[in-house]
Amino acid sequence: MSRLNPVRGVGALLVVVPLALALVGPWFVPDSPTRGAPFTPNSSLGTDFVGRDVWHQVLAGGQTVVLVALLATLFSYVVGVPWGVMAAMSRPRIVDEVLMRPLDLLLAVPSLLVLILVAAIAGPGLPVLIGVVALVNFPDVARISRAAALEISGRPALEAMRLQGETWWRTSIVYTGRSMLRTLAADLGVRLTGALYLVASASFLGVGVAPDAADWAVMVDRNRVGLFLQPWAVVVPAVLIVALSVGLNLVFDRALRAEART
């Protein structure tokens, strides 16, 4: 019987706890929460900068960070993977240039600057935040997909499929897509962590969410003035964000290593 790998167990725990709080936590928040004095210790985790219960804010504050990061990452792959495969498989190389050169310009702009500029033009709101984070991640996803598809396009198996008259769908989508899965899975862990960082940074800067919203990153920003009076209001949400990022990397890393050994 194989023993449980401790690294895998730690990674799973670091992912499960923040995810559970983000997805299930809002159900346990009272409809009419009471308020007290700001930065006051109590029987749970004390109060925040406006007197709200910190534990209730922790329970309600994970959905924005987690769900926005997941949706933005999903959208970046939905658009970026076909974009990169199309650029790699196009026979006239001018198509590759037309598709990929604009992405190089977007990559040259710092992600936080893109985040602030687009959010300032489009206005606040979670759909805007999802779109901006997806836009920032999209060029990297497209470039990685293109690089993986270029390597696959030169394989003898794919050339044999073309000589046999296989359709573009079977060669470029079915075979190439299946062969790219491991590369995309390896990238997914890094991409999710990057999306979490961007969403947390946006919330910290007040982009996309209200300045007094129940959000883990907003909690860190708004409560840091009372760090030495009531540290739980800053430490708990910060630890949850870091734990989720580290846990995702550990889980994906162990999963890929296990697949490589099989």
PDB file of C-alpha atoms in Angstrom:
ATOM      1  CA  MET A   1       0.000   0.000   0.000  1.00  0.00           C
ATOM      2  CA  SER A   2       1.397   3.388  -0.992  1.00  0.00           C
ATOM      3  CA  ARG A   3       1.706   5.986   1.686  1.00  0.00           C
ATOM      4  CA  LEU A   4       0.143   9.416   1.357  1.00  0.00           C
ATOM      5  CA  ASN A   5       2.705  11.892   0.128  1.00  0.00           C
ATOM      6  CA  PRO A   6       2.987  14.610   2.789  1.00  0.00           C
ATOM      7  CA  VAL A   7       3.611  17.348   0.206  1.00  0.00           C
ATOM      8  CA  ARG A   8       0.480  16.378  -1.687  1.00  0.00           C
ATOM      9  CA  GLY A   9      -1.505  16.316   1.563  1.00  0.00           C
ATOM     10  CA  VAL A  10      -0.267  19.767   2.563  1.00  0.00           C
ATOM     11  CA  GLY A  11      -1.011  21.163  -0.892  1.00  0.00           C
ATOM     12  CA  ALA A  12      -4.526  19.740  -0.878  1.00  0.00           C
ATOM     13  CA  LEU A  13      -5.156  21.155   2.603  1.00  0.00           C
ATOM     14  CA  LEU A  14      -3.892  24.597   1.573  1.00  0.00           C
ATOM     15  CA  VAL A  15      -6.312  24.581  -1.369  1.00  0.00           C
ATOM     16  CA  VAL A  16      -9.357  23.022   0.299  1.00  0.00           C
ATOM     17  CA  VAL A  17      -9.561  25.342   3.318  1.00  0.00           C
ATOM     18  CA  PRO A  18      -9.640  28.673   1.387  1.00  0.00           C
ATOM     19  CA  LEU A  19     -11.901  27.205  -1.302  1.00  0.00           C
ATOM     20  CA  ALA A  20     -14.337  25.874   1.279  1.00  0.00           C
ATOM     21  CA  LEU A  21     -14.454  29.237   3.046  1.00  0.00           C
ATOM     22  CA  ALA A  22     -14.936  31.065  -0.261  1.00  0.00           C
ATOM     23  CA  LEU A  23     -17.699  28.822  -1.604  1.00  0.00           C
ATOM     24  CA  VAL A  24     -19.582  27.795   1.553  1.00  0.00           C
ATOM     25  CA  GLY A  25     -18.712  30.611   3.938  1.00  0.00           C
ATOM     26  CA  PRO A  26     -21.341  33.139   2.753  1.00  0.00           C
ATOM     27  CA  TRP A  27     -24.112  30.723   3.795  1.00  0.00           C
ATOM     28  CA  PHE A  28     -23.076  31.121   7.431  1.00  0.00           C
ATOM     29  CA  VAL A  29     -23.034  34.917   7.491  1.00  0.00           C
ATOM     30  CA  PRO A  30     -26.037  36.450   9.314  1.00  0.00           C
ATOM     31  CA  ASP A  31     -28.464  38.469   7.204  1.00  0.00           C
ATOM     32  CA  SER A  32     -28.260  41.366   9.653  1.00  0.00           C
ATOM     33  CA  PRO A  33     -24.794  41.303  11.231  1.00  0.00           C
ATOM     34  CA  THR A  34     -24.218  43.482  14.258  1.00  0.00           C
ATOM     35  CA  ARG A  35     -21.523  46.126  14.471  1.00  0.00           C
ATOM     36  CA  GLY A  36     -19.328  47.237  17.318  1.00  0.00           C
ATOM     37  CA  ALA A  37     -16.416  49.553  17.897  1.00  0.00           C
ATOM     38  CA  PRO A  38     -13.614  49.425  15.288  1.00  0.00           C
ATOM     39  CA  PHE A  39     -10.591  47.200  15.946  1.00  0.00           C
ATOM     40  CA  THR A  40     -12.003  45.664  19.103  1.00  0.00           C
ATOM     41  CA  PRO A  41     -11.141  42.091  20.185  1.00  0.00           C
ATOM     42  CA  ASN A  42     -14.086  39.796  20.887  1.00  0.00           C
ATOM     43  CA  SER A  43     -14.855  36.095  21.266  1.00  0.00           C
ATOM     44  CA  SER A  44     -14.088  35.335  17.584  1.00  0.00           C
ATOM     45  CA  LEU A  45     -11.571  37.372  15.549  1.00  0.00           C
ATOM     46  CA  GLY A  46     -12.537  40.868  16.668  1.00  0.00           C
ATOM     47  CA  THR A  47     -13.926  43.714  14.565  1.00  0.00           C
ATOM     48  CA  ASP A  48     -12.615  45.485  11.477  1.00  0.00           C
ATOM     49  CA  PHE A  49     -12.105  49.164  10.647  1.00  0.00           C
ATOM     50  CA  VAL A  50     -15.866  49.910  10.688  1.00  0.00           C
ATOM     51  CA  GLY A  51     -16.792  47.595  13.540  1.00  0.00           C
ATOM     52  CA  ARG A  52     -17.904  44.547  11.517  1.00  0.00           C
ATOM     53  CA  ASP A  53     -17.147  41.061  12.788  1.00  0.00           C
ATOM     54  CA  VAL A  54     -13.903  39.888  11.150  1.00  0.00           C
ATOM     55  CA  TRP A  55     -14.971  36.227  11.089  1.00  0.00           C
ATOM     56  CA  HIS A  56     -18.126  37.108   9.166  1.00  0.00           C
ATOM     57  CA  GLN A  57     -16.046  39.157   6.725  1.00  0.00           C
ATOM     58  CA  VAL A  58     -13.668  36.234   6.240  1.00  0.00           C
ATOM     59  CA  LEU A  59     -16.593  33.912   5.516  1.00  0.00           C
ATOM     60  CA  ALA A  60     -18.100  36.340   3.000  1.00  0.00           C
ATOM     61  CA  GLY A  61     -14.900  37.702   1.475  1.00  0.00           C
ATOM     62  CA  GLY A  62     -13.468  34.814  -0.546  1.00  0.00           C
ATOM     63  CA  GLN A  63     -15.943  34.572  -3.393  1.00  0.00           C
ATOM     64  CA  THR A  64     -14.673  37.639  -5.217  1.00  0.00           C
ATOM     65  CA  VAL A  65     -11.019  36.605  -5.126  1.00  0.00           C
ATOM     66  CA  VAL A  66     -11.554  32.914  -5.924  1.00  0.00           C
ATOM     67  CA  LEU A  67     -14.420  33.011  -8.417  1.00  0.00           C
ATOM     68  CA  VAL A  68     -13.071  35.991 -10.362  1.00  0.00           C
ATOM     69  CA  ALA A  69      -9.656  34.309 -10.643  1.00  0.00           C
ATOM     70  CA  LEU A  70     -11.206  31.023 -11.804  1.00  0.00           C
ATOM     71  CA  LEU A  71     -13.525  32.659 -14.357  1.00  0.00           C
ATOM     72  CA  ALA A  72     -10.797  34.943 -15.707  1.00  0.00           C
ATOM     73  CA  THR A  73      -8.416  32.000 -16.105  1.00  0.00           C
ATOM     74  CA  LEU A  74     -11.121  29.970 -17.860  1.00  0.00           C
ATOM     75  CA  PHE A  75     -11.854  32.784 -20.315  1.00  0.00           C
ATOM     76  CA  SER A  76      -8.142  33.312 -21.042  1.00  0.00           C
ATOM     77  CA  TYR A  77      -7.817  29.622 -22.005  1.00  0.00           C
ATOM     78  CA  VAL A  78     -11.045  29.556 -24.005  1.00  0.00           C
ATOM     79  CA  VAL A  79      -9.706  32.375 -26.198  1.00  0.00           C
ATOM     80  CA  GLY A  80      -5.928  31.887 -25.904  1.00  0.00           C
ATOM     81  CA  VAL A  81      -5.632  28.181 -26.753  1.00  0.00           C
ATOM     82  CA  PRO A  82      -7.507  28.334 -30.110  1.00  0.00           C
ATOM     83  CA  TRP A  83      -5.649  31.573 -30.894  1.00  0.00           C
ATOM     84  CA  GLY A  84      -2.245  29.953 -30.350  1.00  0.00           C
ATOM     85  CA  VAL A  85      -3.162  26.744 -32.220  1.00  0.00           C
ATOM     86  CA  MET A  86      -4.486  28.733 -35.181  1.00  0.00           C
ATOM     87  CA  ALA A  87      -1.255  30.752 -35.326  1.00  0.00           C
ATOM     88  CA  ALA A  88       0.904  27.616 -35.179  1.00  0.00           C
ATOM     89  CA  MET A  89      -1.082  25.589 -37.714  1.00  0.00           C
ATOM     90  CA  SER A  90      -1.616  28.339 -40.289  1.00  0.00           C
ATOM     91  CA  ARG A  91       0.120  27.600 -43.579  1.00  0.00           C
ATOM     92  CA  PRO A  92       0.630  31.192 -44.727  1.00  0.00           C
ATOM     93  CA  ARG A  93       3.052  32.368 -42.036  1.00  0.00           C
ATOM     94  CA  ILE A  94       1.720  35.890 -42.412  1.00  0.00           C
ATOM     95  CA  VAL A  95      -1.318  34.699 -40.419  1.00  0.00           C
ATOM     96  CA  ASP A  96       1.013  33.760 -37.572  1.00  0.00           C
ATOM     97  CA  GLU A  97       2.569  37.209 -37.636  1.00  0.00           C
ATOM     98  CA  VAL A  98      -0.786  38.980 -37.729  1.00  0.00           C
ATOM     99  CA  LEU A  99      -2.103  36.949 -34.786  1.00  0.00           C
ATOM    100  CA  MET A 100       0.958  37.026 -32.523  1.00  0.00           C
ATOM    101  CA  ARG A 101       2.635  40.437 -33.023  1.00  0.00           C
ATOM    102  CA  PRO A 102      -0.161  42.448 -31.323  1.00  0.00           C
ATOM    103  CA  LEU A 103       0.173  40.160 -28.314  1.00  0.00           C
ATOM    104  CA  ASP A 104       3.858  41.083 -28.007  1.00  0.00           C
ATOM    105  CA  LEU A 105       2.821  44.713 -27.619  1.00  0.00           C
ATOM    106  CA  LEU A 106       0.344  43.782 -24.908  1.00  0.00           C
ATOM    107  CA  LEU A 107       2.975  41.730 -23.087  1.00  0.00           C
ATOM    108  CA  ALA A 108       5.308  44.721 -23.026  1.00  0.00           C
ATOM    109  CA  VAL A 109       2.849  46.666 -20.840  1.00  0.00           C
ATOM    110  CA  PRO A 110       2.956  45.834 -17.094  1.00  0.00           C
ATOM    111  CA  SER A 111      -0.083  43.851 -16.047  1.00  0.00           C
ATOM    112  CA  LEU A 112      -1.017  46.178 -13.189  1.00  0.00           C
ATOM    113  CA  LEU A 113      -0.908  49.163 -15.552  1.00  0.00           C
ATOM    114  CA  VAL A 114      -3.271  47.379 -17.960  1.00  0.00           C
ATOM    115  CA  LEU A 115      -5.504  46.538 -15.027  1.00  0.00           C
ATOM    116  CA  ILE A 116      -5.721  50.126 -13.811  1.00  0.00           C
ATOM    117  CA  LEU A 117      -6.108  51.689 -17.268  1.00  0.00           C
ATOM    118  CA  VAL A 118      -8.864  49.387 -18.510  1.00  0.00           C
ATOM    119  CA  ALA A 119     -10.726  49.511 -15.217  1.00  0.00           C
ATOM    120  CA  ALA A 120     -10.515  53.324 -15.228  1.00  0.00           C
ATOM    121  CA  ILE A 121     -11.941  53.486 -18.762  1.00  0.00           C
ATOM    122  CA  ALA A 122     -14.617  50.805 -18.382  1.00  0.00           C
ATOM    123  CA  GLY A 123     -15.600  51.635 -14.804  1.00  0.00           C
ATOM    124  CA  PRO A 124     -15.837  49.434 -11.712  1.00  0.00           C
ATOM    125  CA  GLY A 125     -17.601  46.089 -11.518  1.00  0.00           C
ATOM    126  CA  LEU A 126     -16.799  42.395 -11.299  1.00  0.00           C
ATOM    127  CA  PRO A 127     -17.447  41.688 -15.026  1.00  0.00           C
ATOM    128  CA  VAL A 128     -14.887  44.360 -15.880  1.00  0.00           C
ATOM    129  CA  LEU A 129     -12.409  42.861 -13.413  1.00  0.00           C
ATOM    130  CA  ILE A 130     -12.891  39.375 -14.899  1.00  0.00           C
ATOM    131  CA  GLY A 131     -12.391  40.737 -18.398  1.00  0.00           C
ATOM    132  CA  VAL A 132      -9.257  42.673 -17.493  1.00  0.00           C
ATOM    133  CA  VAL A 133      -7.596  39.722 -15.709  1.00  0.00           C
ATOM    134  CA  ALA A 134      -8.480  37.459 -18.642  1.00  0.00           C
ATOM    135  CA  LEU A 135      -7.026  40.038 -21.052  1.00  0.00           C
ATOM    136  CA  VAL A 136      -3.774  40.194 -19.079  1.00  0.00           C
ATOM    137  CA  ASN A 137      -3.406  36.384 -19.040  1.00  0.00           C
ATOM    138  CA  PHE A 138      -4.555  35.811 -22.613  1.00  0.00           C
ATOM    139  CA  PRO A 139      -1.232  36.686 -24.407  1.00  0.00           C
ATOM    140  CA  ASP A 140       0.769  34.266 -22.243  1.00  0.00           C
ATOM    141  CA  VAL A 141      -1.749  31.474 -22.797  1.00  0.00           C
ATOM    142  CA  ALA A 142      -1.714  32.091 -26.553  1.00  0.00           C
ATOM    143  CA  ARG A 143       2.098  32.069 -26.735  1.00  0.00           C
ATOM    144  CA  ILE A 144       2.401  28.868 -24.703  1.00  0.00           C
ATOM    145  CA  SER A 145      -0.299  27.213 -26.825  1.00  0.00           C
ATOM    146  CA  ARG A 146       1.464  28.291 -30.012  1.00  0.00           C
ATOM    147  CA  ALA A 147       4.831  26.954 -28.826  1.00  0.00           C
ATOM    148  CA  ALA A 148       3.296  23.595 -27.864  1.00  0.00           C
ATOM    149  CA  ALA A 149       1.357  23.365 -31.134  1.00  0.00           C
ATOM    150  CA  LEU A 150       4.463  24.188 -33.212  1.00  0.00           C
ATOM    151  CA  GLU A 151       6.327  21.282 -31.649  1.00  0.00           C
ATOM    152  CA  ILE A 152       3.391  18.948 -32.256  1.00  0.00           C
ATOM    153  CA  SER A 153       2.932  20.112 -35.860  1.00  0.00           C
ATOM    154  CA  GLY A 154       6.338  18.715 -36.802  1.00  0.00           C
ATOM    155  CA  ARG A 155       5.692  15.205 -35.496  1.00  0.00           C
ATOM    156  CA  PRO A 156       5.694  12.343 -38.025  1.00  0.00           C
ATOM    157  CA  ALA A 157       2.315  11.166 -36.740  1.00  0.00           C
ATOM    158  CA  LEU A 158       0.699  14.461 -37.664  1.00  0.00           C
ATOM    159  CA  GLU A 159       2.349  14.465 -41.077  1.00  0.00           C
ATOM    160  CA  ALA A 160       1.022  10.942 -41.653  1.00  0.00           C
ATOM    161  CA  MET A 161      -2.473  12.088 -40.700  1.00  0.00           C
ATOM    162  CA  ARG A 162      -2.251  14.918 -43.227  1.00  0.00           C
ATOM    163  CA  LEU A 163      -1.055  12.554 -45.982  1.00  0.00           C
ATOM    164  CA  GLN A 164      -3.996  10.260 -45.236  1.00  0.00           C
ATOM    165  CA  GLY A 165      -6.351  13.154 -45.861  1.00  0.00           C
ATOM    166  CA  GLU A 166      -7.496  13.680 -42.282  1.00  0.00           C
ATOM    167  CA  THR A 167      -9.581  16.780 -41.731  1.00  0.00           C
ATOM    168  CA  TRP A 168      -8.232  19.978 -40.187  1.00  0.00           C
ATOM    169  CA  TRP A 169     -10.483  19.346 -37.195  1.00  0.00           C
ATOM    170  CA  ARG A 170      -8.879  15.967 -36.435  1.00  0.00           C
ATOM    171  CA  THR A 171      -5.307  17.131 -36.982  1.00  0.00           C
ATOM    172  CA  SER A 172      -5.384  20.622 -35.477  1.00  0.00           C
ATOM    173  CA  ILE A 173      -8.034  20.221 -32.787  1.00  0.00           C
ATOM    174  CA  VAL A 174      -8.379  16.581 -31.751  1.00  0.00           C
ATOM    175  CA  TYR A 175      -4.787  15.314 -32.070  1.00  0.00           C
ATOM    176  CA  THR A 176      -3.011  18.604 -31.306  1.00  0.00           C
ATOM    177  CA  GLY A 177      -5.357  19.481 -28.457  1.00  0.00           C
ATOM    178  CA  ARG A 178      -4.946  16.093 -26.819  1.00  0.00           C
ATOM    179  CA  SER A 179      -1.162  16.280 -27.144  1.00  0.00           C
ATOM    180  CA  MET A 180      -1.116  19.749 -25.551  1.00  0.00           C
ATOM    181  CA  LEU A 181      -3.036  18.757 -22.423  1.00  0.00           C
ATOM    182  CA  ARG A 182       0.004  18.114 -20.234  1.00  0.00           C
ATOM    183  CA  THR A 183       1.638  21.399 -21.201  1.00  0.00           C
ATOM    184  CA  LEU A 184      -1.573  23.319 -20.560  1.00  0.00           C
ATOM    185  CA  ALA A 185      -2.081  21.531 -17.223  1.00  0.00           C
ATOM    186  CA  ALA A 186       1.426  22.542 -16.161  1.00  0.00           C
ATOM    187  CA  ASP A 187       0.693  26.135 -17.128  1.00  0.00           C
ATOM    188  CA  LEU A 188      -2.708  26.158 -15.416  1.00  0.00           C
ATOM    189  CA  GLY A 189      -1.268  26.126 -11.903  1.00  0.00           C
ATOM    190  CA  VAL A 190       0.969  29.107 -12.647  1.00  0.00           C
ATOM    191  CA  ARG A 191      -1.832  30.913 -14.468  1.00  0.00           C
ATOM    192  CA  LEU A 192      -4.302  30.479 -11.594  1.00  0.00           C
ATOM    193  CA  THR A 193      -1.729  31.764  -9.127  1.00  0.00           C
ATOM    194  CA  GLY A 194      -1.079  34.782 -11.352  1.00  0.00           C
ATOM    195  CA  ALA A 195      -4.810  35.443 -11.642  1.00  0.00           C
ATOM    196  CA  LEU A 196      -5.171  35.291  -7.870  1.00  0.00           C
ATOM    197  CA  TYR A 197      -2.350  37.806  -7.559  1.00  0.00           C
ATOM    198  CA  LEU A 198      -3.963  40.163 -10.066  1.00  0.00           C
ATOM    199  CA  VAL A 199      -7.430  39.914  -8.526  1.00  0.00           C
ATOM    200  CA  ALA A 200      -6.026  40.478  -5.047  1.00  0.00           C
ATOM    201  CA  SER A 201      -3.966  43.416  -6.319  1.00  0.00           C
ATOM    202  CA  ALA A 202      -7.011  44.910  -8.035  1.00  0.00           C
ATOM    203  CA  SER A 203      -9.090  44.579  -4.889  1.00  0.00           C
ATOM    204  CA  PHE A 204      -6.243  46.029  -2.833  1.00  0.00           C
ATOM    205  CA  LEU A 205      -6.144  49.038  -5.191  1.00  0.00           C
ATOM    206  CA  GLY A 206      -9.926  49.396  -5.130  1.00  0.00           C
ATOM    207  CA  VAL A 207     -10.411  48.348  -8.773  1.00  0.00           C
ATOM    208  CA  GLY A 208     -13.545  46.321  -9.456  1.00  0.00           C
ATOM    209  CA  VAL A 209     -14.882  46.171  -5.899  1.00  0.00           C
ATOM    210  CA  ALA A 210     -16.207  48.692  -3.422  1.00  0.00           C
ATOM    211  CA  PRO A 211     -13.688  50.041  -0.889  1.00  0.00           C
ATOM    212  CA  ASP A 212     -15.703  48.581   2.007  1.00  0.00           C
ATOM    213  CA  ALA A 213     -16.625  45.277   0.297  1.00  0.00           C
ATOM    214  CA  ALA A 214     -16.342  41.934   2.033  1.00  0.00           C
ATOM    215  CA  ASP A 215     -13.229  40.845   0.168  1.00  0.00           C
ATOM    216  CA  TRP A 216     -10.042  39.271   1.500  1.00  0.00           C
ATOM    217  CA  ALA A 217      -7.724  41.668  -0.342  1.00  0.00           C
ATOM    218  CA  VAL A 218      -9.833  44.688   0.609  1.00  0.00           C
ATOM    219  CA  MET A 219      -9.699  43.511   4.221  1.00  0.00           C
ATOM    220  CA  VAL A 220      -5.897  43.516   4.109  1.00  0.00           C
ATOM    221  CA  ASP A 221      -5.837  47.020   2.646  1.00  0.00           C
ATOM    222  CA  ARG A 222      -8.491  48.685   4.791  1.00  0.00           C
ATOM    223  CA  ASN A 223      -7.510  47.084   8.098  1.00  0.00           C
ATOM    224  CA  ARG A 224      -3.742  47.499   7.908  1.00  0.00           C
ATOM    225  CA  VAL A 225      -3.992  50.822   9.781  1.00  0.00           C
ATOM    226  CA  GLY A 226      -5.069  48.815  12.824  1.00  0.00           C
ATOM    227  CA  LEU A 227      -2.613  45.970  12.383  1.00  0.00           C
ATOM    228  CA  PHE A 228      -1.150  46.314  15.871  1.00  0.00           C
ATOM    229  CA  LEU A 229      -4.536  46.839  17.495  1.00  0.00           C
ATOM    230  CA  GLN A 230      -6.411  43.982  15.826  1.00  0.00           C
ATOM    231  CA  PRO A 231      -4.012  41.889  13.695  1.00  0.00           C
ATOM    232  CA  TRP A 232      -6.515  39.124  12.826  1.00  0.00           C
ATOM    233  CA  ALA A 233      -8.342  41.448  10.432  1.00  0.00           C
ATOM    234  CA  VAL A 234      -5.183  41.556   8.281  1.00  0.00           C
ATOM    235  CA  VAL A 235      -3.407  38.282   9.037  1.00  0.00           C
ATOM    236  CA  VAL A 236      -6.292  35.858   8.400  1.00  0.00           C
ATOM    237  CA  PRO A 237      -7.292  37.069   4.891  1.00  0.00           C
ATOM    238  CA  ALA A 238      -3.648  37.476   3.889  1.00  0.00           C
ATOM    239  CA  VAL A 239      -2.833  33.922   5.004  1.00  0.00           C
ATOM    240  CA  LEU A 240      -5.830  32.546   3.107  1.00  0.00           C
ATOM    241  CA  ILE A 241      -4.735  34.221  -0.152  1.00  0.00           C
ATOM    242  CA  VAL A 242      -1.146  33.003   0.242  1.00  0.00           C
ATOM    243  CA  ALA A 243      -2.265  29.489   1.218  1.00  0.00           C
ATOM    244  CA  LEU A 244      -4.462  29.171  -1.867  1.00  0.00           C
ATOM    245  CA  SER A 245      -1.672  30.336  -4.184  1.00  0.00           C
ATOM    246  CA  VAL A 246       0.954  28.029  -2.667  1.00  0.00           C
ATOM    247  CA  GLY A 247      -1.464  25.106  -2.457  1.00  0.00           C
ATOM    248  CA  LEU A 248      -2.422  25.350  -6.133  1.00  0.00           C
ATOM    249  CA  ASN A 249       1.231  25.208  -7.158  1.00  0.00           C
ATOM    250  CA  LEU A 250       1.897  22.201  -4.918  1.00  0.00           C
ATOM    251  CA  VAL A 251      -1.158  20.279  -6.129  1.00  0.00           C
ATOM    252  CA  PHE A 252      -0.457  20.835  -9.826  1.00  0.00           C
ATOM    253  CA  ASP A 253       3.246  20.080  -9.380  1.00  0.00           C
ATOM    254  CA  ARG A 254       2.578  16.766  -7.617  1.00  0.00           C
ATOM    255  CA  ALA A 255      -0.122  15.797 -10.128  1.00  0.00           C
ATOM    256  CA  LEU A 256       2.208  16.373 -13.081  1.00  0.00           C
ATOM    257  CA  ARG A 257       5.048  14.462 -11.440  1.00  0.00           C
ATOM    258  CA  ALA A 258       2.750  11.539 -10.751  1.00  0.00           C
ATOM    259  CA  GLU A 259       1.571  11.540 -14.370  1.00  0.00           C
ATOM    260  CA  ALA A 260       5.173  11.641 -15.616  1.00  0.00           C
ATOM    261  CA  ARG A 261       6.011   8.495 -13.611  1.00  0.00           C
ATOM    262  CA  THR A 262       3.069   6.522 -15.055  1.00  0.00           C
TER     263      THR A 262
END
